[in-house]
């Protein structure tokens, strides 16, 4: 059997690796000259170094991610704190604190003032239990309260990072899935991880080398415009491309942007190498060598704001948080306009399953019905599922 895979993002690569490992001949088409899609690194001539299209934060409980990296030999390419610790800075007050979970399943960290979010009581964390029962129509902010120190300083940033959708319109169901696999299983499953060097170095280039070494036919710069009738095909393209290639498909069609601002600036990475910021525009900051890199999610609201204005706002947050000078260093603003589909109840209902009406065509991608938000973990699981469906017919 030969399987054609269209799309060389992490979903397509995961499908290709699973099929190749099972002895299936794979032909993978990637439209761009470099694979990776929304998870890629490239050289930025202005900054004079390689950058990622956006910071990607993973958790140790992302077991499909870890298995994928182990398979292609790059598990040790991730870094991060050795403990489940999340440093935060409130740019409105200048306060720094660290959320320190314990490793085990019993969350005794919520009983410790020194470990939990400042200004919160143990009983506030019962809000997390409400998420356990979340259904697709439950919206995050109304479900968990939507006010107070725990919401502002932990639940809201967590929800925005996981769902890339404003919490007042985002469904709590995919957040429930993330929490069930990480925080609820304990700190050992919630340790932050991110690539030491870059996304392509961890997820993309080694996978392509691994595939080619095993005889897979990887075709970069190969945009597929039509499906070949009868050919066994995994469509691992973005949702809107899948709908063009297969017009009968119903797919999520509303998206949220993510902004990344990369500043040429070196600071001490501290214990974790990153910080969550609240009370400003900047949301997550990663200190990677000479680059200080900032993520702003659910960013459609900034669509009309000029890059220079945004850079000034974000730099002001960094200057306050880390005591940096007022002068903005060399920087690059990267706007991923369709970073992920909007995780609203209506959009979640448009996520299709792996199998299509055509038994020869399977779907993969973070927008398929994985139960998870649009993340690398979801994308890899979707690729594995499409490969297994192709292998087994189920
Ligand atoms: C800025 C940003 C930050 C993010 N942060 C996080 C994070 O912190 N944690 C996390 O887990 N996830 C994060 N994500 C989400 C994560 O990147 C995606 O879920 C994942 O990369 C999606 O992979 P995919 O393979 O499903 O899709 P894609 O990466 O979109 O891959 C699809 C591929 O198909 C190719 N293609 C399109 N049309 C054709 C065609 N006609 N023929 C051939 N090839 C075609 C594209 O070029 C692309 O390479 C972030 C995303 C962005 C954009």
XYZ file of C-alpha atoms and ligand atoms in Angstrom, residues 5-13 28-40 52-59 62 65 161-162 164 199 204 219 221-226 235-242 244-245 256-260 286 295-297 334-340 364-368 373-380 382, ligand 1:
137
model
C 0.025 12.582 2.717
C -0.786 16.172 1.812
C 0.701 18.666 4.263
C 4.001 18.601 6.113
C 3.029 20.196 9.417
C 3.323 18.139 12.588
C 0.035 16.317 11.829
C 1.232 15.154 8.397
C 4.670 14.263 9.734
C 4.426 13.354 1.522
C 3.674 16.609 -0.320
C 4.416 19.916 1.386
C 3.515 23.101 -0.476
C 6.194 25.279 1.130
C 9.930 24.953 0.517
C 10.351 24.081 4.178
C 8.011 21.847 6.148
C 6.536 22.667 9.545
C 3.510 24.816 8.715
C 2.525 26.692 11.838
C 5.341 25.092 13.829
C 8.539 26.193 12.130
C 10.373 30.410 15.614
C 7.174 31.607 13.949
C 5.833 31.636 17.500
C 6.741 30.423 20.967
C 5.237 27.020 21.601
C 4.779 25.887 25.186
C 4.269 22.186 25.826
C 3.695 20.249 29.032
C 1.645 15.888 26.267
C 4.354 14.897 21.619
C -2.894 30.180 26.030
C -4.630 26.819 25.621
C -6.365 31.019 21.698
C 10.677 24.274 16.562
C 10.399 19.072 11.748
C 8.442 16.324 -1.672
C 7.609 22.779 -2.624
C 4.903 20.436 -3.895
C 1.452 22.030 -3.660
C -1.385 19.590 -4.327
C -4.336 21.157 -6.131
C -6.522 18.093 -6.804
C -5.320 15.329 4.087
C -3.121 17.064 6.682
C -3.526 20.605 5.385
C -5.137 23.559 7.214
C -8.938 23.389 7.434
C -9.611 25.916 4.679
C -7.332 24.050 2.238
C -9.021 20.742 3.100
C -11.065 23.526 -1.075
C -9.744 20.068 -1.950
C -7.898 33.747 15.975
C -4.507 35.317 15.410
C -1.393 34.929 17.551
C 1.257 37.649 17.644
C 4.886 37.018 18.363
C 10.666 33.445 26.537
C 3.470 35.805 22.627
C 0.072 37.489 22.532
C -2.807 35.079 21.853
C 5.213 38.056 13.379
C 1.445 37.910 12.902
C -0.041 34.477 12.369
C -3.504 35.613 11.313
C -5.079 32.155 11.213
C -3.016 30.678 14.030
C -5.819 28.367 15.200
C -5.496 15.029 10.083
C -4.790 18.429 11.579
C -5.318 20.334 14.812
C -8.780 21.356 13.537
C -10.108 17.791 13.370
C -7.650 22.524 21.529
C -5.602 23.328 18.406
C -2.178 22.384 19.745
C 0.834 20.328 18.728
C -0.422 17.534 20.973
C -3.768 17.521 19.157
C -2.135 17.756 15.722
C 0.180 14.805 16.409
C -4.741 13.505 14.731
C 2.069 31.537 16.700
C 1.572 30.201 17.159
C 1.768 29.801 18.471
C 1.326 28.549 18.889
N 1.575 28.157 20.172
C 1.329 26.877 20.527
C 1.739 26.394 21.800
O 2.265 27.148 22.637
N 1.537 25.069 22.086
C 0.961 24.229 21.189
O 0.863 23.019 21.479
N 0.516 24.669 19.985
C 0.693 25.970 19.632
N 0.297 26.418 18.411
C -0.499 25.529 17.536
C 0.358 24.577 16.717
O 1.369 25.267 16.040
C -0.548 23.907 15.695
O -1.607 23.261 16.370
C 0.162 22.851 14.852
O 1.397 23.312 14.375
C -0.766 22.487 13.683
O -0.151 21.499 12.885
P -0.912 20.909 11.646
O -0.009 19.933 11.018
O -2.267 20.475 12.056
O -1.170 22.141 10.646
P -0.152 23.071 9.839
O 1.034 23.378 10.670
O -0.960 24.229 9.345
O 0.341 22.180 8.612
C -0.325 22.109 7.379
C 0.706 22.040 6.280
O 0.036 21.853 5.026
C 0.737 22.571 4.042
N -0.143 22.767 2.888
C -1.179 23.639 2.785
N -1.776 23.506 1.574
C -1.127 22.517 0.924
C -1.289 21.892 -0.355
N -2.264 22.272 -1.186
N -0.422 20.929 -0.730
C 0.574 20.537 0.115
N 0.777 21.072 1.347
C -0.076 22.048 1.746
C 1.127 23.858 4.752
O 2.175 24.533 4.093
C 1.526 23.324 6.118
O 2.899 23.009 6.195
C 0.665 27.689 17.970
C 0.440 28.109 16.653
C 0.888 29.339 16.249
C 0.645 29.765 14.819
